[in-house]
XYZ file of C-alpha atoms in Angstrom:
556
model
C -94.461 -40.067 75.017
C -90.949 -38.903 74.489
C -89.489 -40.036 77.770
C -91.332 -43.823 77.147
C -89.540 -43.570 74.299
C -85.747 -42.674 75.531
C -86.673 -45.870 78.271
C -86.112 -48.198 75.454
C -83.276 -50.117 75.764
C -81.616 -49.283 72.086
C -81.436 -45.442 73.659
C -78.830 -46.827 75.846
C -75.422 -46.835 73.443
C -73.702 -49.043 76.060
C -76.544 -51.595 75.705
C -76.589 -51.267 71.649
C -72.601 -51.574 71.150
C -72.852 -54.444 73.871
C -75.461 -56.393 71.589
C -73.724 -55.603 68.590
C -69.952 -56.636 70.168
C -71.722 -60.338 71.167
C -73.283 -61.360 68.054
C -69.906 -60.246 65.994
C -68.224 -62.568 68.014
C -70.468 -65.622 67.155
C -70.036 -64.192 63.359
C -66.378 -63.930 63.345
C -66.335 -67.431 64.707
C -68.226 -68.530 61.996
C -65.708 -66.540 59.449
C -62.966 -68.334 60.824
C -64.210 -72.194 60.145
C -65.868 -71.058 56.578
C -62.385 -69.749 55.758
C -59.938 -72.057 57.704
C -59.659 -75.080 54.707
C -58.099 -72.016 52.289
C -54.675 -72.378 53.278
C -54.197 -75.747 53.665
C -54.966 -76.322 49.674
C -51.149 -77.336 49.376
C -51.345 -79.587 52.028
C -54.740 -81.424 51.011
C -52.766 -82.107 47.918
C -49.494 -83.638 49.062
C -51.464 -85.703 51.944
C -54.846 -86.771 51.187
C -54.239 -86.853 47.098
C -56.896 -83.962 46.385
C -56.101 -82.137 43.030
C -58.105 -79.025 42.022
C -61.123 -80.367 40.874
C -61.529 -81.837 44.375
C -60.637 -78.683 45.960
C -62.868 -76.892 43.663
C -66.257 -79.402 44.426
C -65.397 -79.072 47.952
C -64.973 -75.141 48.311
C -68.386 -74.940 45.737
C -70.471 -76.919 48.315
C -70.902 -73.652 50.387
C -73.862 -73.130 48.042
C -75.116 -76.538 47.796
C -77.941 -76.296 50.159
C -78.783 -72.905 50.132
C -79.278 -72.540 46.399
C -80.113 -76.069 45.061
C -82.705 -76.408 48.370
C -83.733 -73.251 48.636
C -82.659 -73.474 52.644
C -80.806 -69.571 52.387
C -84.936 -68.362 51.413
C -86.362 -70.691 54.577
C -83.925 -69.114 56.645
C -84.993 -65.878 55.590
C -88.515 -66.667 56.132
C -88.014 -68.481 59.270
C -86.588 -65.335 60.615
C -89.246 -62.864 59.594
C -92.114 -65.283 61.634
C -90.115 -66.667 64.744
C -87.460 -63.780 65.405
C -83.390 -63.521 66.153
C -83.848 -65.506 69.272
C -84.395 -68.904 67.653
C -83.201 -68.613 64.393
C -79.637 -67.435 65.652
C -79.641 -70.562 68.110
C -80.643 -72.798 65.378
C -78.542 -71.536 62.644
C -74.905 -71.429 65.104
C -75.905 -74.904 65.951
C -76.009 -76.063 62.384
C -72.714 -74.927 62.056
C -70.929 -76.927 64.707
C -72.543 -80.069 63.145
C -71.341 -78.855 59.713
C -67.858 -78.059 61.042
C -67.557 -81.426 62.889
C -68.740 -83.448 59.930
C -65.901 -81.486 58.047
C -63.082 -82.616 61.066
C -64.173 -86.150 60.866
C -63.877 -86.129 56.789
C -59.995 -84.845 56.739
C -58.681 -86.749 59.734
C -56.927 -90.013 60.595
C -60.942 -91.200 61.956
C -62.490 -91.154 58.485
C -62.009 -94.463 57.167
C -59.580 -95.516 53.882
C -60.787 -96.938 50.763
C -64.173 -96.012 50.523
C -65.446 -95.970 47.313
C -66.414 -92.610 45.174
C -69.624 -90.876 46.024
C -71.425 -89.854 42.461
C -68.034 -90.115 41.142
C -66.369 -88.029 43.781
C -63.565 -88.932 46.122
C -65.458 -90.419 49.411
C -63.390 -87.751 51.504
C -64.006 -85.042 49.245
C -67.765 -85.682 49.686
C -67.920 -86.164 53.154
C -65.879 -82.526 53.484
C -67.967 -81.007 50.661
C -71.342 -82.469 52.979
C -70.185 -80.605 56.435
C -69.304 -77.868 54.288
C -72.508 -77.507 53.178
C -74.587 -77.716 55.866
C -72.288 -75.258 58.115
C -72.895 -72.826 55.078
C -76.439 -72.847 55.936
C -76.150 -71.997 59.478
C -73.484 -69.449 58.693
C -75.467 -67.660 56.068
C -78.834 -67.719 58.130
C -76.696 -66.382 60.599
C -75.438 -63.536 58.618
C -79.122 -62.577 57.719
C -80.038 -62.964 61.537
C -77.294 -60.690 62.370
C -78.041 -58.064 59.706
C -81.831 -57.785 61.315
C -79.993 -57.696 64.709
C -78.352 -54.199 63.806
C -81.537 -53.032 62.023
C -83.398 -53.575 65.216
C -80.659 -51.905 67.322
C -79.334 -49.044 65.296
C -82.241 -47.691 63.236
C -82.245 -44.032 62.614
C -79.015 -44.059 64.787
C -75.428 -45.309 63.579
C -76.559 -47.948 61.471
C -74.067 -48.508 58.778
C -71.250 -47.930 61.087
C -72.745 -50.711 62.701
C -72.893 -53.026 59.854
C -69.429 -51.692 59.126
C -67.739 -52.397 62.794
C -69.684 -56.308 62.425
C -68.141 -56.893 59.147
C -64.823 -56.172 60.232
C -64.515 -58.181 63.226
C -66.133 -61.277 61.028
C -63.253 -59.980 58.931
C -60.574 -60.694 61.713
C -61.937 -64.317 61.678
C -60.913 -64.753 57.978
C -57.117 -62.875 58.794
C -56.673 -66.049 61.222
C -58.385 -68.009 59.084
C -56.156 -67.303 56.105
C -52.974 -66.674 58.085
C -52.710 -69.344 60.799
C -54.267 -72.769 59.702
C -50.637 -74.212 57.540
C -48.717 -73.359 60.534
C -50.713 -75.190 62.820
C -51.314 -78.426 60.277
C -47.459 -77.796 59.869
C -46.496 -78.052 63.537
C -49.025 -80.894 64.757
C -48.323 -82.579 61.024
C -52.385 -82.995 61.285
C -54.292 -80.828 58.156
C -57.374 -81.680 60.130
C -55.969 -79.794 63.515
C -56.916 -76.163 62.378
C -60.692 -77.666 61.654
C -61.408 -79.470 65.396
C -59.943 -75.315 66.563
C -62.293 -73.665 64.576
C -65.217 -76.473 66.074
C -64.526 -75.561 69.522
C -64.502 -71.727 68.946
C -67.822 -72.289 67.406
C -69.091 -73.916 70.590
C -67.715 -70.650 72.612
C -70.253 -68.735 69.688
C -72.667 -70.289 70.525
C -72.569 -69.667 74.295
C -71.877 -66.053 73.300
C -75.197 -65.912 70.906
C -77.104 -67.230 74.168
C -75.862 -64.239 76.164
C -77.262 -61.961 73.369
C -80.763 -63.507 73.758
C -81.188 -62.240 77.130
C -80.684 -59.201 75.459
C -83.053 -59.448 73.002
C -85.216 -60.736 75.859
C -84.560 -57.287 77.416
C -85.048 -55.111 74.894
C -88.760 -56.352 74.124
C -89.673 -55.557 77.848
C -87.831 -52.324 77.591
C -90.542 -51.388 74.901
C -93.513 -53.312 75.851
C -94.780 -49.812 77.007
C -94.038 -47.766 73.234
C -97.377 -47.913 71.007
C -96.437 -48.900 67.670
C -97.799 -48.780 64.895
C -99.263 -52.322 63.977
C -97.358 -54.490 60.911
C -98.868 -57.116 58.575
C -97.735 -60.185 59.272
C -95.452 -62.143 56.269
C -96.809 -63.634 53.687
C -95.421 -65.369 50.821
C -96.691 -62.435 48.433
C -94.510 -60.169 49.575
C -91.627 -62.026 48.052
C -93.525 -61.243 44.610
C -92.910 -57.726 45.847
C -89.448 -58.175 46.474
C -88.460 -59.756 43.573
C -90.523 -57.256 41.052
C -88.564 -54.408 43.217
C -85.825 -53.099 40.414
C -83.457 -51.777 43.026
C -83.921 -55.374 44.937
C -82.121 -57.177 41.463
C -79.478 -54.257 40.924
C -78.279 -54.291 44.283
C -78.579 -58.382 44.612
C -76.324 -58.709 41.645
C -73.863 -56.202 42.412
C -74.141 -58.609 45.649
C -72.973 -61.675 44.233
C -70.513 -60.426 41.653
C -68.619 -58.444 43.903
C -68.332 -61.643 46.486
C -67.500 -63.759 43.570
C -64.498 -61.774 42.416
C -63.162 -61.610 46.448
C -64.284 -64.404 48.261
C -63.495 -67.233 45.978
C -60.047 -65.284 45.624
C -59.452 -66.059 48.904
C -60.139 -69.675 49.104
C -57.196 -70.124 45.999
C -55.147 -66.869 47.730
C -52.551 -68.552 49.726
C -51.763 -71.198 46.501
C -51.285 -68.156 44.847
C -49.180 -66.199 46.384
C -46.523 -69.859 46.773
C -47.065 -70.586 43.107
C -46.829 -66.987 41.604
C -44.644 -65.266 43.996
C -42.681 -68.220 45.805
C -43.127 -66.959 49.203
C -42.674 -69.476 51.859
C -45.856 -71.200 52.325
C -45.898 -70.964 56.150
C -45.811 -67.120 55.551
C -47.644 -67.055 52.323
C -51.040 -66.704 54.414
C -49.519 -63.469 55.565
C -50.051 -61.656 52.456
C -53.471 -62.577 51.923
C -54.326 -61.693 55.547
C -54.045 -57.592 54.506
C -56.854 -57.910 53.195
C -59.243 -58.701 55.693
C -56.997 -56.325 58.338
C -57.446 -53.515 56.420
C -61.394 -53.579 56.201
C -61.131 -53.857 60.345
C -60.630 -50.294 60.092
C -61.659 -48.798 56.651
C -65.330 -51.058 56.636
C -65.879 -48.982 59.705
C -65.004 -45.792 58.363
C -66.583 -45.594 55.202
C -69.745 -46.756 57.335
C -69.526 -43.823 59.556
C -68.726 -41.812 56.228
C -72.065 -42.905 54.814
C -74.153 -42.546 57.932
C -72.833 -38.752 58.103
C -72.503 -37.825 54.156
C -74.381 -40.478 52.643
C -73.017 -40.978 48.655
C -73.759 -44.994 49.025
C -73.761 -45.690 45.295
C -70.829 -43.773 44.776
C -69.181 -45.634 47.082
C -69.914 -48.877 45.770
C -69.077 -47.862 42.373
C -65.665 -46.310 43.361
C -65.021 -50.269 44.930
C -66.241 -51.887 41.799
C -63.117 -49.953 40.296
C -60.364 -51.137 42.579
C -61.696 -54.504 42.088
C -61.011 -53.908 38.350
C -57.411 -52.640 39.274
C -56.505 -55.573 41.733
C -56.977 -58.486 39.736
C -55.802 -57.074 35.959
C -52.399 -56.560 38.306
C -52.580 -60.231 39.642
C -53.211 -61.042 36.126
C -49.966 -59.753 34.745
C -47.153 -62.902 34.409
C -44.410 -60.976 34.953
C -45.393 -58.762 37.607
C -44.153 -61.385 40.338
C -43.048 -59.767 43.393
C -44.372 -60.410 46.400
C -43.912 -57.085 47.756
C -46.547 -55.566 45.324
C -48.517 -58.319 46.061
C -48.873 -57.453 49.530
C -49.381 -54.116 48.619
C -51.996 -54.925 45.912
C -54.151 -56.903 48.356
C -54.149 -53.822 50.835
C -55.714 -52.144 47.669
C -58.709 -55.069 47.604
C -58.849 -54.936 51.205
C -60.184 -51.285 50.151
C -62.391 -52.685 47.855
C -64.087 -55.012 50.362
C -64.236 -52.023 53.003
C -66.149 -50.040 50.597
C -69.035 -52.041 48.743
C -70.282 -54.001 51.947
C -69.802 -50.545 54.258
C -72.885 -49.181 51.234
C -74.308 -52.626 49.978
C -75.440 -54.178 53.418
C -77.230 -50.486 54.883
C -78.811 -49.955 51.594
C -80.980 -52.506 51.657
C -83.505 -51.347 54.237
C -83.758 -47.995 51.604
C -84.924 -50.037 49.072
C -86.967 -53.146 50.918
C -89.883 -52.437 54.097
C -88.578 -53.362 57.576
C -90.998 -56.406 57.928
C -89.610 -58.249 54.265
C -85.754 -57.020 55.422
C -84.879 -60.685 56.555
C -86.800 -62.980 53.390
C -84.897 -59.496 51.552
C -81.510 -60.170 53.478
C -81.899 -64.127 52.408
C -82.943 -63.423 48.659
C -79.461 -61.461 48.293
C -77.805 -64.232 50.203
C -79.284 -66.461 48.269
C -78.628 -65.392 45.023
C -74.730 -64.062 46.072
C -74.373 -67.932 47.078
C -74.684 -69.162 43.437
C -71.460 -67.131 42.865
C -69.829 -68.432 45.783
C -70.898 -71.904 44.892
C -70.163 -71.986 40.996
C -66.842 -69.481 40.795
C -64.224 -71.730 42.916
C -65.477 -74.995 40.761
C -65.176 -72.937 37.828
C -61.568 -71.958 38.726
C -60.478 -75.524 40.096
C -61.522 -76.337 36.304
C -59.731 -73.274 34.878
C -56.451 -74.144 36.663
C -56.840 -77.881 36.190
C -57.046 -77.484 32.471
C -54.578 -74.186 32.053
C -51.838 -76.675 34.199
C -53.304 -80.269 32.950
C -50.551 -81.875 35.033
C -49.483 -80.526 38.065
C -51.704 -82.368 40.292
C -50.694 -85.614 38.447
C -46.697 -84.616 39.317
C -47.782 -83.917 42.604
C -49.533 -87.261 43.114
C -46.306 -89.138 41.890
C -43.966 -87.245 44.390
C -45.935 -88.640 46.690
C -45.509 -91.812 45.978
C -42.293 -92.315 45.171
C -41.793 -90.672 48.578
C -43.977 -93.577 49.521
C -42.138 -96.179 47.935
C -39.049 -94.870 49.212
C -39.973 -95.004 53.043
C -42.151 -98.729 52.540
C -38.475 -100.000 51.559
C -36.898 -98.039 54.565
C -39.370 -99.728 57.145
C -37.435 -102.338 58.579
C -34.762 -99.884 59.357
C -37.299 -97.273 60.926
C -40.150 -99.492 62.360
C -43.122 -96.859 62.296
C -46.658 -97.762 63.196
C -49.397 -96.476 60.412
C -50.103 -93.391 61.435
C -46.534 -92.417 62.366
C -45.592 -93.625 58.597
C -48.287 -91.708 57.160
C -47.196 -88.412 59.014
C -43.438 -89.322 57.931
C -44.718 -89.421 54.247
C -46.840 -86.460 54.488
C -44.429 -84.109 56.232
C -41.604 -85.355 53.494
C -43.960 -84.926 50.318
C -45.219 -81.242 51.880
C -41.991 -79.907 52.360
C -40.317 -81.614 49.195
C -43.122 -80.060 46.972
C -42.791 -76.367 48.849
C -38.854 -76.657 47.798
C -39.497 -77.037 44.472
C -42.241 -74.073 44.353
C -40.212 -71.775 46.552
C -36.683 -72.355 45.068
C -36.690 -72.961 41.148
C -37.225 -70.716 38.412
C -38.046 -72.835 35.413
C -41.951 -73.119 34.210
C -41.912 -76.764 33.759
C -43.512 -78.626 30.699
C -46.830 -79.962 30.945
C -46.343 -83.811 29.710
C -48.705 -86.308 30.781
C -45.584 -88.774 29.502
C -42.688 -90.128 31.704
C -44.583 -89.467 35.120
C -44.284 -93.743 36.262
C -40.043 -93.063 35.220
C -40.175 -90.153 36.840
C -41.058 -91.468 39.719
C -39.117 -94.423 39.241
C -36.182 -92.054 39.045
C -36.908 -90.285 42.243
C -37.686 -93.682 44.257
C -33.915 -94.523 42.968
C -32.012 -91.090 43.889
C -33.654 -91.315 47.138
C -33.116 -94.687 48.313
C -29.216 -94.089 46.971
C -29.000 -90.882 49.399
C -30.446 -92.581 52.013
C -27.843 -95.237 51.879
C -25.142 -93.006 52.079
C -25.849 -91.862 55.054
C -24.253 -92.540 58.344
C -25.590 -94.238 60.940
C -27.514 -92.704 63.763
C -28.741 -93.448 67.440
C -32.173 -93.057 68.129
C -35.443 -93.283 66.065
C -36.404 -89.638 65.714
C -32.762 -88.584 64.715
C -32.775 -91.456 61.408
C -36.018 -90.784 60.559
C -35.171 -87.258 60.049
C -32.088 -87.447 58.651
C -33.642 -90.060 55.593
C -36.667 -86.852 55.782
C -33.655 -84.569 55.545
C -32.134 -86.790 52.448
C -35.254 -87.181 50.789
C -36.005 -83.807 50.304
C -32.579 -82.799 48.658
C -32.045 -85.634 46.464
C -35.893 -85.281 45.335
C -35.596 -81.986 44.418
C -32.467 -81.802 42.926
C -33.752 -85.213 40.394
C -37.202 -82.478 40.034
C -35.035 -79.537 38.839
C -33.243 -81.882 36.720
C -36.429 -83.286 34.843
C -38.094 -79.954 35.181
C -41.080 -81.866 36.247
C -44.315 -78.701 36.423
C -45.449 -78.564 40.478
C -46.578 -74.781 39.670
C -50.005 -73.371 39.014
C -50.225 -70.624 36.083
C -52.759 -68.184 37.882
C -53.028 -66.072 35.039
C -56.325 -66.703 33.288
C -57.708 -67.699 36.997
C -56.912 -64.127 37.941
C -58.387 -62.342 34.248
C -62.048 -64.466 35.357
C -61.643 -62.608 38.802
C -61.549 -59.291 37.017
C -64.288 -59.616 34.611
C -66.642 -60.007 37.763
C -64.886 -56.841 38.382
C -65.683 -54.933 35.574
C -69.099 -55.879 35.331
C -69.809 -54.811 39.283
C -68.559 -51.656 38.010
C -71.645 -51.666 35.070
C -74.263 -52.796 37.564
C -73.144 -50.010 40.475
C -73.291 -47.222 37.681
C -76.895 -48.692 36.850
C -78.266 -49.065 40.740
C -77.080 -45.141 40.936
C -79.234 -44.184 37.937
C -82.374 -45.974 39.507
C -81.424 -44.677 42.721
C -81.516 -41.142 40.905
C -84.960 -42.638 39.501
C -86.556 -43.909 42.070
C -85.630 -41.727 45.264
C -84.614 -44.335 47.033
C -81.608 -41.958 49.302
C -78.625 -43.806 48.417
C -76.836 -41.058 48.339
C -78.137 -39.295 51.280
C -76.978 -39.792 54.875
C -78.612 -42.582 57.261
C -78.464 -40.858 60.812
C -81.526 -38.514 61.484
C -80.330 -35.145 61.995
């Protein structure tokens, strides 16, 4: 019996890290497009008009679908009765039609002056729409994966598993965070980094096909191993998941650990140009630690809990750094964008230790045969915080800087004014006037964030003189320059005029283009503190109950 058993494929540890490398893949493409849209905040604003509310319905529609329908709990069910195979397939293709649904919204294609959706901005809708619908795929994909490793690495190196997948998801967020403004930058295109992030999900696709032949494999490999025969789901054993204690401790630890990191990162890069003044087409840099540290800690505190166990201390000792991280970003004065960068390393930490015990916990507490409804309950219920937190800081930062986006929309279009009188002289078609006034409001407004000093006042007042004003200082810089061969060369040098006499007339007015992250930052840490409360309790039941958080995973 023992040598039919070593013949199963999962004994082979080439075969299992093989598996495991392929379906990461398909997951960190998925990272990347869920994450991509969290840089260009700045630019959505100075180009397509969006202010934070927008932003904030938008980035909330990740949960749309999976908590208002219920679709997170089908997936999980869906899994548990037809398998990886199909559910994989199906949920990777449902995010390539969310992510091209969310291309189409932000580019030149989507038509101009639809009206409002349920009050919301036609664009904003159609974004928030793809968004949702690739945030089912995604999730059902994460659940899919999570059964993957459970089905490969049982009794073996199970959380380091979990821990190696999360990290290279985690590289998709670093690119997702770090390289999307330079590319919308250098194309002049905020829609350019979306259509990249399409594609690679095509490539994840073709990768999660590989894996099925795997799968496919892995069944014959054991068709010969008697095991021991399983119930079938049924919909009563979600009454037994949900009246499991552990199940609810663990679930909300879940979702308010995610909602004091991952909704961070969707306002991170804002942050860092508002708070710190970095450059913004280095300000993804900083939040990129954070993700690149948990390639190689997530890992490590996996393998740590595999050999030593301590699970719930390990989450617990995250809950704290979460709790340290964001009453630092909290502080006004503490605006350096060194300790930034050095603070985000620390929540990189954070992230590396709760999932690296969260995610291999689960099969302690839950049955094998209920792991994926399980996997989709938690998932389910951590999408409500992923869904409600960014609309609830869009709203915080909306009314904490009532008229930032307001200032910003005037910029624009007294930038807009100034080049509709400079047409004759330049001659552009539509879209290459559009690009003009984007590419002029973007880098006017990142001026005035990177180079003053002053607050700003918060006036609703004087906005239509203001940008009076700043049609007139522009239009009298651009006529004092000299004249110029060639089309590209004017158009640049009015760009190039434009931008200095704009910001000099800002400064002047001290017209408020800067977000005040502070009580945005002071929400992130009370998720914090009360992860912290719900860790200590899931230790004390684990204590309880016997469940072997705290004991090692691999079978000695």
């Amino acid at each position: 019996m023992t040598d039919k058993i070593s013949s199963s494929l999962r004994e082979s540890s080439a075969a299992r890290w093989t598996a495991l490398g392929i379906v990461s893949f398909t997951m960190f493409c998925g990272y990347f497009i869920a994450d991509a849209m969290s840089p260009l905040k700045p630019m959505l604003e100075s180009q397509l008009k969006w202010d934070n509310m927008d932003y904030g319905i938008f980035t909330s529609a990740y949960g749309w679908f999976n908590v208002f329908l219920l679709m997170l709990i089908f997936g999980g069910i869906i899994l548990d009765k037809t398998g990886v195979r199909f559910t994989g397939i199906l949920s990777t293709s449902i995010m390539i039609i969310g992510a091209g649904m969310k291309f189409f919204a932000i580019s030149h294609f989507f038509p101009e002056g639809m009206a409002p959706i349920f009050g919301i901005k036609a664009q904003v809708m159609f974004a928030a729409l793809g968004y949702a619908i690739f945030a089912v795929g995604v999730e059902t994909a994460g659940i899919t994966v999570s059964r993957i490793i459970v089905k490969w690495f049982k009794g073996k190196e199970m959380a380091l598993a979990m821990g190696l997948q999360v990290s290279f998801a985690r590289l998709g967020t670093l690119l997702a965070i770090a390289i999307p403004l330079p590319i919308a930058n250098y194309f002049g295109d905020v829609a350019i980094p979306i259509l990249f992030g399409a594609l690679l999900l095509c490539i994840g696709l073709i990768a999660y096909i590989v894996y099925v032949r795997m799968d496919i494999k892995l069944e014959a490999s054991e068709a010969h191993i008697v095991k021991e025969a399983e119930e079938p789901f049924k919909l009563s054993d979600i009454v037994s998941i949900i009246s499991n204690k552990g199940f609810w401790l663990i679930a909300i630890l879940c979702v308010l650990f995610y909602s004091a990191v991952f909704p961070w990162i969707k306002f991170a890069t804002d942050l860092v140009i508002n708070k710190y003044q970095v450059n913004p087409d280095l300000a993804g840099l900083i939040p990129s630690v954070l993700p690149l540290g948990t390639l190689f800690l997530t890992p490590f505190f996996g393998n740590l809990y595999d050999k030593k166990g301590k699970g719930a201390t390990i989450m617990i000792v995250g809950a704290v750094l979460l709790i340290f991280v964001h009453g630092i970003f909290s502080i006004p004065f503490l605006n350096n964008w060194i300790l930034a960068m050095a603070v985000t390393v620390v929540l990189g930490i954070a992230l590396s230790l709760v999932p690296s015990a969260m995610w291999p916990s689960v099969p302690k507490i839950i049955p094998e045969k209920q792991l994926g409804t399980a996997y989709a309950l938690i998932f389910w219920i951590q999408n409500w915080g992923l869904m409600g937190v960014p609309l609830l800081i869009g709203f915080v930062l909306s009314t904490s800087n009532p008229t930032v986006s307001q200032a910003k929309v005037a910029v624009r279009e007294a930038i807009t004014a100034t080049y509709t009188q400079m047409q004759p002289q330049l001659n552009l078609n539509k879209i290459e006037f559009d690009k003009a006034v984007d590419k002029t409001t973007t880098r006017l407004i990142n001026e005035v964030l990177v180079h003053t000093e002053y607050e700003g006042v918060q006036d609703t007042t004087g906005f239509a003189s203001f940008k009076n004003q700043l049609v007139s200082v522009n239009l009298q810089a651009v006529q004092l320059l000299p004249i110029v061969n060639g089309k590209e060369k004017n158009q640049q040098q009015i760009e190039d005029a434009c931008v200095k006499a704009g910001y000099n007339e800002i400064d002047r007015q001290k017209i408020a283009l800067r977000y005040d992250y502070t009580k945005a930052n002071m929400i992130f840490m009370i998720f914090g503190v009360l992860a912290f409360l719900v860790a200590f309790m899931l230790k004390a039941e684990d204590k309880k109950k016997g469940y072997g958080l705290e004991l090692p995973n691999m079978k000695k």
